[in-house]
mmCIF file of C-alpha atoms and ligand atoms in Angstrom:
data_model
loop_
_atom_site.group_PDB
_atom_site.id
_atom_site.type_symbol
_atom_site.label_atom_id
_atom_site.label_comp_id
_atom_site.label_asym_id
_atom_site.label_seq_id
_atom_site.Cartn_x
_atom_site.Cartn_y
_atom_site.Cartn_z
ATOM 1 C CA MET A 30 -21.007 6.283 -24.076
ATOM 2 C CA GLU A 31 -18.620 5.640 -26.603
ATOM 3 C CA SER A 32 -16.262 2.767 -26.045
ATOM 4 C CA LEU A 33 -13.161 3.170 -24.701
ATOM 5 C CA LEU A 34 -11.491 -0.011 -25.913
ATOM 6 C CA ALA A 35 -12.772 0.304 -29.202
ATOM 7 C CA ALA A 36 -11.444 3.912 -29.578
ATOM 8 C CA SER A 37 -8.229 2.653 -28.957
ATOM 9 C CA SER A 38 -8.092 -0.999 -30.013
ATOM 10 C CA SER A 39 -4.388 -1.016 -30.696
ATOM 11 C CA LEU A 40 -3.961 -0.651 -26.964
ATOM 12 C CA PRO A 41 -4.150 -3.708 -24.464
ATOM 13 C CA ALA A 42 -6.701 -3.329 -21.927
ATOM 14 C CA ALA A 43 -3.998 -2.816 -19.195
ATOM 15 C CA ALA A 44 -3.421 0.514 -20.725
ATOM 16 C CA PHE A 45 -6.720 1.481 -18.784
ATOM 17 C CA SER A 46 -6.349 0.126 -15.714
ATOM 18 C CA PRO A 47 -8.452 2.010 -12.995
ATOM 19 C CA ALA A 48 -5.123 2.960 -11.388
ATOM 20 C CA LEU A 49 -4.286 4.908 -14.374
ATOM 21 C CA LEU A 50 -7.225 7.026 -13.909
ATOM 22 C CA SER A 51 -5.853 9.076 -11.566
ATOM 23 C CA PRO A 52 -7.491 12.191 -9.634
ATOM 24 C CA PRO A 53 -8.765 15.147 -11.618
ATOM 25 C CA SER A 54 -7.315 18.537 -12.473
ATOM 26 C CA SER A 55 -3.580 17.462 -12.934
ATOM 27 C CA SER A 56 -2.892 14.805 -15.502
ATOM 28 C CA PRO A 57 -5.009 13.738 -18.680
ATOM 29 C CA HIS A 58 -7.772 11.609 -17.530
ATOM 30 C CA ILE A 59 -8.764 9.019 -19.761
ATOM 31 C CA LEU A 60 -12.397 8.182 -18.183
ATOM 32 C CA ARG A 61 -12.938 11.840 -18.316
ATOM 33 C CA THR A 62 -12.190 12.370 -22.074
ATOM 34 C CA VAL A 63 -14.290 9.365 -23.297
ATOM 35 C CA THR A 64 -17.403 10.429 -21.497
ATOM 36 C CA GLY A 65 -16.753 14.157 -22.294
ATOM 37 C CA ALA A 66 -16.837 16.009 -25.682
ATOM 38 C CA ALA A 67 -13.113 15.823 -26.562
ATOM 39 C CA GLY A 68 -12.649 14.975 -30.098
ATOM 40 C CA ALA A 69 -10.947 11.527 -31.667
ATOM 41 C CA ALA A 70 -7.563 13.766 -31.990
ATOM 42 C CA ALA A 71 -7.373 14.667 -28.226
ATOM 43 C CA ARG A 72 -8.415 11.078 -27.456
ATOM 44 C CA ALA A 73 -5.418 9.674 -29.618
ATOM 45 C CA VAL A 74 -3.004 12.224 -27.672
ATOM 46 C CA ARG A 75 -4.152 10.868 -24.574
ATOM 47 C CA CYS A 76 -4.421 7.185 -25.284
ATOM 48 C CA ALA A 77 -0.879 8.011 -26.557
ATOM 49 C CA ALA A 78 0.278 9.427 -23.589
ATOM 50 C CA ALA A 79 -0.784 6.454 -21.723
ATOM 51 C CA LYS A 80 0.541 3.843 -24.131
ATOM 52 C CA ASP A 81 4.120 5.725 -23.557
ATOM 53 C CA SER A 82 4.210 5.164 -19.697
ATOM 54 C CA ILE A 83 1.907 2.482 -18.861
ATOM 55 C CA LEU A 84 2.738 0.140 -21.682
ATOM 56 C CA TYR A 85 6.239 1.095 -21.501
ATOM 57 C CA ALA A 86 6.180 0.286 -17.747
ATOM 58 C CA LEU A 87 4.284 -2.773 -18.357
ATOM 59 C CA GLU A 88 6.750 -4.010 -21.219
ATOM 60 C CA HIS A 89 3.752 -5.249 -22.946
ATOM 61 C CA ASP A 90 3.257 -7.708 -20.233
ATOM 62 C CA GLU A 91 0.050 -9.873 -19.772
ATOM 63 C CA MET A 92 -3.136 -8.158 -20.437
ATOM 64 C CA PHE A 93 -5.764 -8.117 -17.790
ATOM 65 C CA ASN A 94 -9.369 -9.679 -17.788
ATOM 66 C CA SER A 95 -10.874 -7.116 -20.425
ATOM 67 C CA ALA A 96 -14.393 -7.750 -18.817
ATOM 68 C CA GLU A 97 -13.163 -6.204 -15.717
ATOM 69 C CA VAL A 98 -12.103 -3.511 -17.596
ATOM 70 C CA ILE A 99 -15.131 -2.986 -19.676
ATOM 71 C CA GLN A 100 -16.920 -2.761 -16.269
ATOM 72 C CA TRP A 101 -14.790 0.258 -15.442
ATOM 73 C CA GLU A 102 -16.050 1.744 -18.633
ATOM 74 C CA SER A 103 -19.265 0.918 -18.463
ATOM 75 C CA GLY A 104 -20.226 4.012 -16.507
ATOM 76 C CA LYS A 105 -19.961 2.494 -13.026
ATOM 77 C CA SER A 106 -17.834 4.807 -11.011
ATOM 78 C CA ILE A 107 -14.783 3.655 -8.922
ATOM 79 C CA ASN A 108 -17.165 4.178 -5.840
ATOM 80 C CA SER A 109 -20.017 1.855 -7.037
ATOM 81 C CA ILE A 110 -17.478 -0.859 -8.093
ATOM 82 C CA ALA A 111 -15.598 -0.672 -4.710
ATOM 83 C CA ALA A 112 -18.769 -0.791 -2.789
ATOM 84 C CA ALA A 113 -19.914 -4.086 -4.778
ATOM 85 C CA GLN A 114 -16.494 -5.701 -3.583
ATOM 86 C CA GLY A 115 -17.541 -4.344 0.022
ATOM 87 C CA ILE A 116 -14.985 -1.423 0.352
ATOM 88 C CA ARG A 117 -16.630 1.161 2.497
ATOM 89 C CA ILE A 118 -13.867 3.586 1.638
ATOM 90 C CA ARG A 119 -15.029 6.274 -0.905
ATOM 91 C CA ARG A 120 -13.014 7.942 -3.350
ATOM 92 C CA ARG A 121 -13.867 11.890 -3.550
ATOM 93 C CA CYS A 122 -11.762 13.302 -6.589
ATOM 94 C CA ARG A 123 -12.993 10.457 -9.182
ATOM 95 C CA PRO A 124 -15.310 11.760 -11.757
ATOM 96 C CA ARG A 125 -18.673 11.536 -10.931
ATOM 97 C CA TYR A 126 -21.312 9.384 -13.154
ATOM 98 C CA PRO A 127 -25.074 9.723 -13.203
ATOM 99 C CA SER A 128 -25.427 6.569 -11.925
ATOM 100 C CA GLU A 129 -23.440 7.537 -8.905
ATOM 101 C CA GLY A 130 -25.765 10.017 -7.777
ATOM 102 C CA SER A 131 -24.924 13.271 -6.248
ATOM 103 C CA GLY A 132 -23.137 14.572 -2.910
ATOM 104 C CA ALA A 133 -19.843 13.370 -3.310
ATOM 105 C CA ASP A 134 -18.433 16.718 -3.230
ATOM 106 C CA LYS A 135 -20.059 17.972 -0.239
ATOM 107 C CA ALA A 136 -19.513 14.499 1.770
ATOM 108 C CA VAL A 137 -17.722 14.438 4.841
ATOM 109 C CA PRO A 138 -15.466 11.733 5.695
ATOM 110 C CA ARG A 139 -16.884 9.026 7.334
ATOM 111 C CA ASN A 140 -13.703 7.759 9.198
ATOM 112 C CA ILE A 141 -10.170 8.477 9.476
ATOM 113 C CA LEU A 142 -9.355 6.275 6.683
ATOM 114 C CA GLU A 143 -11.629 8.055 4.366
ATOM 115 C CA GLN A 144 -10.237 11.106 5.375
ATOM 116 C CA ILE A 145 -6.402 9.975 4.851
ATOM 117 C CA ILE A 146 -7.261 8.839 1.290
ATOM 118 C CA TRP A 147 -9.262 12.021 0.187
ATOM 119 C CA ASP A 148 -6.240 14.026 1.365
ATOM 120 C CA LYS A 149 -3.818 11.455 -0.361
ATOM 121 C CA GLU A 150 -5.940 11.987 -3.660
ATOM 122 C CA VAL A 151 -5.130 15.747 -3.182
ATOM 123 C CA GLU A 152 -1.505 15.183 -2.566
ATOM 124 C CA VAL A 153 -0.738 12.879 -5.486
ATOM 125 C CA SER A 154 -2.531 15.052 -7.940
ATOM 126 C CA GLN A 155 -0.229 17.993 -6.636
ATOM 127 C CA ARG A 156 2.674 16.024 -6.621
ATOM 128 C CA LYS A 157 1.992 14.627 -10.072
ATOM 129 C CA THR A 158 2.121 18.269 -11.349
ATOM 130 C CA LYS A 159 5.534 18.653 -10.395
ATOM 131 C CA LYS A 160 6.783 15.101 -11.626
ATOM 132 C CA THR A 161 4.779 13.256 -14.251
ATOM 133 C CA LEU A 162 4.402 9.452 -14.120
ATOM 134 C CA GLN A 163 6.768 9.214 -17.229
ATOM 135 C CA ASN A 164 9.525 11.277 -14.760
ATOM 136 C CA VAL A 165 8.953 8.944 -11.819
ATOM 137 C CA ILE A 166 9.053 5.705 -14.057
ATOM 138 C CA GLU A 167 12.456 7.029 -15.424
ATOM 139 C CA SER A 168 13.486 7.707 -11.962
ATOM 140 C CA SER A 169 12.699 4.450 -10.514
ATOM 141 C CA GLU A 170 15.201 2.953 -13.553
ATOM 142 C CA HIS A 171 17.915 4.804 -12.028
ATOM 143 C CA ALA A 172 17.258 3.481 -8.280
ATOM 144 C CA PRO A 173 19.599 0.657 -7.197
ATOM 145 C CA PRO A 174 17.803 -2.730 -7.528
ATOM 146 C CA ALA A 175 15.159 -3.763 -4.840
ATOM 147 C CA ARG A 176 16.486 -5.992 -2.048
ATOM 148 C CA ASP A 177 14.622 -9.289 -1.213
ATOM 149 C CA PHE A 178 11.936 -8.436 1.416
ATOM 150 C CA ILE A 179 10.146 -11.817 1.800
ATOM 151 C CA GLY A 180 13.790 -13.295 1.532
ATOM 152 C CA ALA A 181 14.873 -11.471 4.688
ATOM 153 C CA LEU A 182 11.894 -12.273 6.328
ATOM 154 C CA THR A 183 12.054 -15.998 5.792
ATOM 155 C CA ALA A 184 15.870 -15.923 6.818
ATOM 156 C CA ALA A 185 15.214 -14.033 9.916
ATOM 157 C CA HIS A 186 12.220 -16.254 10.766
ATOM 158 C CA GLY A 187 14.447 -19.282 10.281
ATOM 159 C CA ARG A 188 17.355 -17.970 12.177
ATOM 160 C CA ASN A 189 15.695 -17.108 15.464
ATOM 161 C CA GLY A 190 12.561 -19.553 15.399
ATOM 162 C CA VAL A 191 10.358 -16.307 16.070
ATOM 163 C CA PRO A 192 8.226 -14.655 13.609
ATOM 164 C CA ALA A 193 10.496 -11.988 11.910
ATOM 165 C CA LEU A 194 10.538 -8.146 12.886
ATOM 166 C CA ILE A 195 9.369 -5.579 10.446
ATOM 167 C CA ALA A 196 10.414 -2.727 12.959
ATOM 168 C CA GLU A 197 8.341 0.579 12.037
ATOM 169 C CA VAL A 198 10.014 3.691 11.999
ATOM 170 C CA LYS A 199 7.040 6.213 12.918
ATOM 171 C CA LYS A 200 6.743 9.265 14.526
ATOM 172 C CA ALA A 201 3.051 9.822 15.145
ATOM 173 C CA SER A 202 -0.448 8.247 14.193
ATOM 174 C CA PRO A 203 -3.681 9.317 14.018
ATOM 175 C CA SER A 204 -4.876 7.219 17.017
ATOM 176 C CA ARG A 205 -1.886 7.709 19.366
ATOM 177 C CA GLY A 206 -0.597 11.297 18.467
ATOM 178 C CA VAL A 207 3.077 12.174 18.393
ATOM 179 C CA LEU A 208 4.787 8.807 19.586
ATOM 180 C CA ARG A 209 8.283 10.182 19.840
ATOM 181 C CA GLU A 210 9.540 14.121 19.944
ATOM 182 C CA ASP A 211 12.857 13.368 19.318
ATOM 183 C CA PHE A 212 12.434 11.497 16.222
ATOM 184 C CA ASN A 213 15.380 10.776 14.150
ATOM 185 C CA PRO A 214 14.586 8.036 11.537
ATOM 186 C CA VAL A 215 18.234 7.280 10.752
ATOM 187 C CA GLU A 216 19.197 6.329 14.215
ATOM 188 C CA ILE A 217 16.200 4.280 14.731
ATOM 189 C CA ALA A 218 16.595 2.745 11.728
ATOM 190 C CA HIS A 219 20.177 1.684 12.782
ATOM 191 C CA ALA A 220 19.137 0.631 16.224
ATOM 192 C CA TYR A 221 16.376 -1.412 14.797
ATOM 193 C CA GLU A 222 18.759 -3.223 12.355
ATOM 194 C CA LYS A 223 21.495 -3.721 14.775
ATOM 195 C CA ASN A 224 18.964 -5.591 17.285
ATOM 196 C CA GLY A 225 17.861 -8.140 14.839
ATOM 197 C CA ALA A 226 15.029 -6.215 12.749
ATOM 198 C CA ALA A 227 14.663 -8.337 9.419
ATOM 199 C CA CYS A 228 13.116 -5.251 7.702
ATOM 200 C CA LEU A 229 12.104 -1.827 8.325
ATOM 201 C CA SER A 230 8.612 0.212 7.761
ATOM 202 C CA ILE A 231 9.102 3.732 6.801
ATOM 203 C CA LEU A 232 5.987 5.659 7.187
ATOM 204 C CA THR A 233 5.845 8.200 4.266
ATOM 205 C CA ASP A 234 2.496 9.910 4.854
ATOM 206 C CA GLU A 235 3.263 13.559 5.956
ATOM 207 C CA LYS A 236 -0.277 14.925 7.076
ATOM 208 C CA HIS A 237 -1.487 12.353 9.588
ATOM 209 C CA PHE A 238 2.022 10.286 10.446
ATOM 210 C CA GLN A 239 4.545 13.154 10.170
ATOM 211 C CA GLY A 240 6.541 10.916 7.843
ATOM 212 C CA SER A 241 7.995 11.570 4.440
ATOM 213 C CA PHE A 242 9.860 10.180 1.393
ATOM 214 C CA GLU A 243 12.730 12.039 2.502
ATOM 215 C CA ASN A 244 13.034 9.859 5.557
ATOM 216 C CA LEU A 245 12.618 6.703 3.395
ATOM 217 C CA GLU A 246 15.486 7.959 1.278
ATOM 218 C CA THR A 247 17.415 9.268 4.042
ATOM 219 C CA VAL A 248 17.192 5.825 5.489
ATOM 220 C CA ARG A 249 18.200 4.106 2.497
ATOM 221 C CA ASN A 250 21.106 6.026 2.021
ATOM 222 C CA SER A 251 22.504 6.021 5.346
ATOM 223 C CA GLY A 252 24.007 2.368 4.830
ATOM 224 C CA VAL A 253 21.024 0.398 6.494
ATOM 225 C CA LYS A 254 20.846 -3.173 4.769
ATOM 226 C CA CYS A 255 17.573 -4.268 5.830
ATOM 227 C CA PRO A 256 14.886 -4.125 2.771
ATOM 228 C CA LEU A 257 12.360 -1.189 3.469
ATOM 229 C CA LEU A 258 8.906 -1.119 3.113
ATOM 230 C CA CYS A 259 7.050 2.020 2.204
ATOM 231 C CA LYS A 260 4.377 2.503 4.435
ATOM 232 C CA GLU A 261 2.074 4.642 2.394
ATOM 233 C CA PHE A 262 -1.837 5.095 1.469
ATOM 234 C CA VAL A 263 -1.215 3.784 -1.940
ATOM 235 C CA ILE A 264 -4.382 4.916 -4.445
ATOM 236 C CA ASP A 265 -2.297 5.487 -7.766
ATOM 237 C CA ILE A 266 0.643 3.776 -9.632
ATOM 238 C CA TRP A 267 2.532 6.862 -9.489
ATOM 239 C CA GLN A 268 3.332 6.342 -5.973
ATOM 240 C CA ILE A 269 4.921 2.924 -6.546
ATOM 241 C CA TYR A 270 7.109 4.125 -8.988
ATOM 242 C CA TYR A 271 7.824 7.305 -6.814
ATOM 243 C CA ALA A 272 8.673 4.771 -3.638
ATOM 244 C CA ARG A 273 10.816 2.832 -5.860
ATOM 245 C CA SER A 274 12.671 5.809 -6.819
ATOM 246 C CA LYS A 275 13.328 6.983 -3.321
ATOM 247 C CA GLY A 276 14.616 3.189 -2.603
ATOM 248 C CA ALA A 277 11.797 1.279 -1.341
ATOM 249 C CA ASP A 278 11.837 -2.351 -1.731
ATOM 250 C CA ALA A 279 8.355 -3.035 -0.758
ATOM 251 C CA ILE A 280 5.199 -1.090 -0.444
ATOM 252 C CA LEU A 281 1.917 -1.476 1.463
ATOM 253 C CA LEU A 282 -1.609 -2.060 -0.657
ATOM 254 C CA ILE A 283 -4.436 -1.928 1.624
ATOM 255 C CA ALA A 284 -7.471 -3.987 0.460
ATOM 256 C CA ALA A 285 -9.815 -1.694 2.244
ATOM 257 C CA VAL A 286 -9.178 0.927 -0.163
ATOM 258 C CA LEU A 287 -8.260 -0.865 -3.406
ATOM 259 C CA PRO A 288 -10.680 -2.495 -5.368
ATOM 260 C CA ASP A 289 -9.412 -5.949 -6.921
ATOM 261 C CA LEU A 290 -8.467 -4.792 -10.083
ATOM 262 C CA ASP A 291 -6.166 -1.991 -8.791
ATOM 263 C CA ILE A 292 -4.499 -4.596 -6.600
ATOM 264 C CA LYS A 293 -3.990 -6.975 -9.609
ATOM 265 C CA TYR A 294 -2.260 -4.102 -11.574
ATOM 266 C CA MET A 295 -0.251 -2.674 -8.959
ATOM 267 C CA LEU A 296 1.289 -6.170 -7.855
ATOM 268 C CA ARG A 297 2.182 -6.366 -11.529
ATOM 269 C CA ILE A 298 3.779 -3.271 -11.396
ATOM 270 C CA CYS A 299 5.506 -4.265 -8.047
ATOM 271 C CA LYS A 300 6.863 -7.498 -9.724
ATOM 272 C CA ASN A 301 8.075 -5.495 -12.888
ATOM 273 C CA LEU A 302 9.971 -3.240 -10.489
ATOM 274 C CA GLY A 303 11.251 -6.243 -8.391
ATOM 275 C CA MET A 304 9.466 -5.060 -5.309
ATOM 276 C CA THR A 305 7.274 -7.063 -2.670
ATOM 277 C CA ALA A 306 3.485 -5.849 -2.213
ATOM 278 C CA LEU A 307 2.407 -6.215 1.236
ATOM 279 C CA ILE A 308 -1.078 -6.422 0.964
ATOM 280 C CA GLU A 309 -3.053 -5.643 4.182
ATOM 281 C CA VAL A 310 -6.360 -7.108 5.174
ATOM 282 C CA HIS A 311 -8.556 -6.508 8.264
ATOM 283 C CA ASP A 312 -11.473 -8.674 7.911
ATOM 284 C CA GLU A 313 -12.697 -11.875 6.351
ATOM 285 C CA ARG A 314 -14.064 -10.377 3.581
ATOM 286 C CA GLU A 315 -10.950 -8.535 2.522
ATOM 287 C CA LEU A 316 -8.822 -11.767 3.032
ATOM 288 C CA ASP A 317 -11.221 -13.887 0.388
ATOM 289 C CA ARG A 318 -10.765 -10.982 -2.098
ATOM 290 C CA VAL A 319 -6.963 -11.134 -1.852
ATOM 291 C CA LEU A 320 -6.833 -14.936 -1.688
ATOM 292 C CA LYS A 321 -8.612 -14.970 -5.248
ATOM 293 C CA ILE A 322 -5.996 -12.551 -6.885
ATOM 294 C CA ASP A 323 -2.898 -14.342 -8.338
ATOM 295 C CA GLY A 324 0.555 -13.762 -7.494
ATOM 296 C CA VAL A 325 0.042 -12.628 -3.808
ATOM 297 C CA GLN A 326 3.241 -13.577 -1.657
ATOM 298 C CA LEU A 327 2.842 -11.395 1.552
ATOM 299 C CA ILE A 328 -0.373 -10.769 3.419
ATOM 300 C CA GLY A 329 -0.360 -8.330 6.455
ATOM 301 C CA ILE A 330 -3.348 -8.858 8.956
ATOM 302 C CA ASN A 331 -4.104 -5.460 10.657
ATOM 303 C CA ASN A 332 -5.181 -6.152 14.263
ATOM 304 C CA ARG A 333 -6.303 -2.210 14.375
ATOM 305 C CA SER A 334 -9.606 -1.283 12.546
ATOM 306 C CA LEU A 335 -8.202 1.795 10.226
ATOM 307 C CA GLU A 336 -11.792 2.935 10.517
ATOM 308 C CA THR A 337 -12.495 2.811 14.299
ATOM 309 C CA PHE A 338 -8.890 2.473 15.643
ATOM 310 C CA LYS A 339 -10.092 -0.498 17.646
ATOM 311 C CA VAL A 340 -7.114 -2.951 18.264
ATOM 312 C CA ASP A 341 -7.782 -6.665 18.809
ATOM 313 C CA THR A 342 -4.913 -9.358 18.440
ATOM 314 C CA SER A 343 -7.249 -11.994 18.251
ATOM 315 C CA ASN A 344 -8.096 -10.867 14.779
ATOM 316 C CA THR A 345 -4.936 -12.288 13.601
ATOM 317 C CA LYS A 346 -5.989 -15.865 15.107
ATOM 318 C CA ILE A 347 -9.605 -15.709 14.015
ATOM 319 C CA LEU A 348 -8.642 -15.139 10.145
ATOM 320 C CA LEU A 349 -5.798 -17.565 10.136
ATOM 321 C CA GLN A 350 -8.248 -20.309 11.995
ATOM 322 C CA LYS A 351 -10.557 -19.419 8.966
ATOM 323 C CA ARG A 352 -8.099 -19.160 5.897
ATOM 324 C CA GLY A 353 -4.834 -20.859 7.274
ATOM 325 C CA ASP A 354 -5.159 -23.891 5.322
ATOM 326 C CA ILE A 355 -5.519 -21.819 1.845
ATOM 327 C CA ILE A 356 -2.988 -19.696 2.903
ATOM 328 C CA LYS A 357 -0.405 -22.168 3.547
ATOM 329 C CA GLU A 358 -1.427 -23.946 0.391
ATOM 330 C CA LYS A 359 -0.627 -21.021 -1.723
ATOM 331 C CA GLY A 360 2.682 -20.230 0.234
ATOM 332 C CA ILE A 361 1.728 -16.773 1.286
ATOM 333 C CA LEU A 362 3.769 -15.488 4.164
ATOM 334 C CA VAL A 363 1.617 -13.794 6.825
ATOM 335 C CA VAL A 364 2.561 -10.798 8.860
ATOM 336 C CA GLY A 365 0.711 -10.007 11.841
ATOM 337 C CA GLU A 366 0.141 -6.181 12.444
ATOM 338 C CA SER A 367 -0.570 -3.654 15.260
ATOM 339 C CA GLY A 368 -0.856 -3.651 18.809
ATOM 340 C CA LEU A 369 1.903 -6.313 19.841
ATOM 341 C CA PHE A 370 4.000 -5.078 22.817
ATOM 342 C CA THR A 371 5.092 -8.370 25.044
ATOM 343 C CA PRO A 372 6.575 -11.523 24.436
ATOM 344 C CA ASP A 373 3.123 -13.055 25.167
ATOM 345 C CA ASP A 374 1.733 -11.087 22.279
ATOM 346 C CA VAL A 375 4.501 -12.337 20.084
ATOM 347 C CA ALA A 376 3.994 -15.894 21.051
ATOM 348 C CA TYR A 377 0.046 -15.283 20.586
ATOM 349 C CA VAL A 378 0.433 -14.598 16.907
ATOM 350 C CA GLN A 379 3.172 -16.736 16.301
ATOM 351 C CA ASN A 380 1.046 -19.702 17.408
ATOM 352 C CA ALA A 381 -1.869 -18.443 15.253
ATOM 353 C CA GLY A 382 0.793 -18.748 12.644
ATOM 354 C CA VAL A 383 2.324 -15.781 11.606
ATOM 355 C CA SER A 384 5.663 -15.818 9.989
ATOM 356 C CA ALA A 385 6.306 -11.987 10.723
ATOM 357 C CA ILE A 386 5.097 -9.203 12.610
ATOM 358 C CA LEU A 387 5.043 -5.530 11.944
ATOM 359 C CA VAL A 388 5.476 -3.508 15.233
ATOM 360 C CA GLY A 389 5.538 0.385 15.852
ATOM 361 C CA GLU A 390 4.466 1.983 18.749
ATOM 362 C CA SER A 391 5.787 -0.471 21.321
ATOM 363 C CA LEU A 392 9.253 0.085 19.943
ATOM 364 C CA VAL A 393 9.529 3.462 18.837
ATOM 365 C CA LYS A 394 8.157 4.955 22.326
ATOM 366 C CA GLN A 395 10.906 3.199 24.259
ATOM 367 C CA GLU A 396 13.943 5.531 25.065
ATOM 368 C CA ASP A 397 15.974 2.942 23.021
ATOM 369 C CA PRO A 398 14.255 1.598 20.520
ATOM 370 C CA GLY A 399 16.785 -1.050 19.566
ATOM 371 C CA LYS A 400 16.679 -2.395 22.767
ATOM 372 C CA ALA A 401 13.180 -2.532 23.020
ATOM 373 C CA ILE A 402 13.177 -5.341 20.459
ATOM 374 C CA ALA A 403 14.633 -7.711 23.048
ATOM 375 C CA GLY A 404 12.067 -6.691 25.419
ATOM 376 C CA LEU A 405 9.534 -7.492 23.017
ATOM 377 C CA TYR A 406 10.610 -10.777 22.088
ATOM 378 C CA GLY A 407 11.659 -11.806 25.573
ATOM 379 C CA LYS A 408 15.239 -12.512 24.137
ATOM 380 C CA GLN A 409 17.922 -11.051 21.764
ATOM 381 C CA LEU A 410 17.210 -11.567 18.187
ATOM 382 C CA LEU A 411 20.401 -12.983 15.893
ATOM 383 C CA CYS A 412 21.091 -10.702 13.110
HETATM 384 O O1 LIG B 504 -2.298 3.883 13.796
HETATM 385 C C1 LIG B 504 -3.157 4.611 13.650
HETATM 386 O O2 LIG B 504 -3.588 5.348 13.876
HETATM 387 C C2 LIG B 504 -3.625 4.371 11.957
HETATM 388 C C3 LIG B 504 -4.616 5.133 11.507
HETATM 389 C C4 LIG B 504 -5.106 4.879 10.380
HETATM 390 C C5 LIG B 504 -4.561 4.313 9.311
HETATM 391 C C6 LIG B 504 -3.225 3.229 9.827
HETATM 392 C C7 LIG B 504 -2.903 3.520 10.920
HETATM 393 N N1 LIG B 504 -1.755 3.016 11.403
HETATM 394 C C8 LIG B 504 -0.955 2.102 10.663
HETATM 395 C C9 LIG B 504 -0.628 0.947 11.267
HETATM 396 O O3 LIG B 504 -1.586 0.163 11.262
HETATM 397 C C10 LIG B 504 0.646 0.473 12.137
HETATM 398 O O4 LIG B 504 1.372 1.744 11.892
HETATM 399 C C11 LIG B 504 0.991 -0.698 12.159
HETATM 400 O O5 LIG B 504 0.609 -1.680 11.864
HETATM 401 C C12 LIG B 504 2.020 -0.980 13.425
HETATM 402 O O6 LIG B 504 1.083 -0.574 14.407
HETATM 403 P P1 LIG B 504 1.761 -0.471 16.084
HETATM 404 O O7 LIG B 504 2.776 -1.555 16.502
HETATM 405 O O8 LIG B 504 0.323 -0.644 16.999
HETATM 406 O O9 LIG B 504 2.221 0.794 15.960
#
């Protein structure tokens, strides 16, 4: 195979991050072009497009470890690289390589997370036909500055002496179905804020959670002051710029889905945009991967397996018992996520070492989601 880096020696490795190698059929696909029969001129055009968008976006920032990038161009598919990192979620829309074998197109998803990711690949590629990466980068530049997500969590934690609350604005979920029929995201967001939530998490996935980017934007424009987490299934940097353009201050990155190089690259983009990345892990292997990445400030430990739906709050405790010291040493803030319903649950994850909690179902299902916060903590939170 022709060397991608050699073919474009004037570009830093960052220009060829895997995150740029987006789903097929819509935008130019660099990996495809280097393995296909396209000539040097076509390649140059595509490299220029990449240079315009990505290099512009990164403002000629620090390069990535080129060895990692070479791994991407060495003929390994994203699935084999991901699998080598213990990632079980496969990608479907990536081009296949001889080394990957056959059958990816005919495969059925192994679990709900894989289904969500496959649907997301289609959704993002369709969205990109309407708004290019360049378009969303430009829109993100016109958004008001991102709010300080970690600062809000730290302040609320100090103020209340209990884990700060990231209250989730979620209509439905694959595991629980519809949580709230009369769903008004703006009303819920204001009720959460009035009752002491430090930050809000807004589901934007439409197909599986009945959320939307419109909800995110409407909440942002409704006068809510809390920083907003865009709760998305991110597989492509396009989504980060889009989220920022709709007012997100933070975004979720799921380690069960994203290879290390994607996480590094996306972290860098978040930093350039002034956004916080909440990096979610569920098991020890994912946590260890994330702890090796520089610049991680916020880790979420999900008590829910996104593959089986099993929820177990002891997951937070077990992982923090094992890695709490390194986490503290690195000054990383931990968020306990999912399955928290009572003051005992909150105390349990607080004793395990979390500084914040992410709560959806137990609040959004109550008649008054704002008042439900005092029920969850066993006391009124100070704003
Ligand atoms: O909740 C699901 O069914 C689900 C399925 C697949 C991927 C993600 C899923 N949920 C995301 C979350 O983990 C929660 O929205 C979040 O942590 C809040 O949890 P909860 O308080 O239990 O609603």
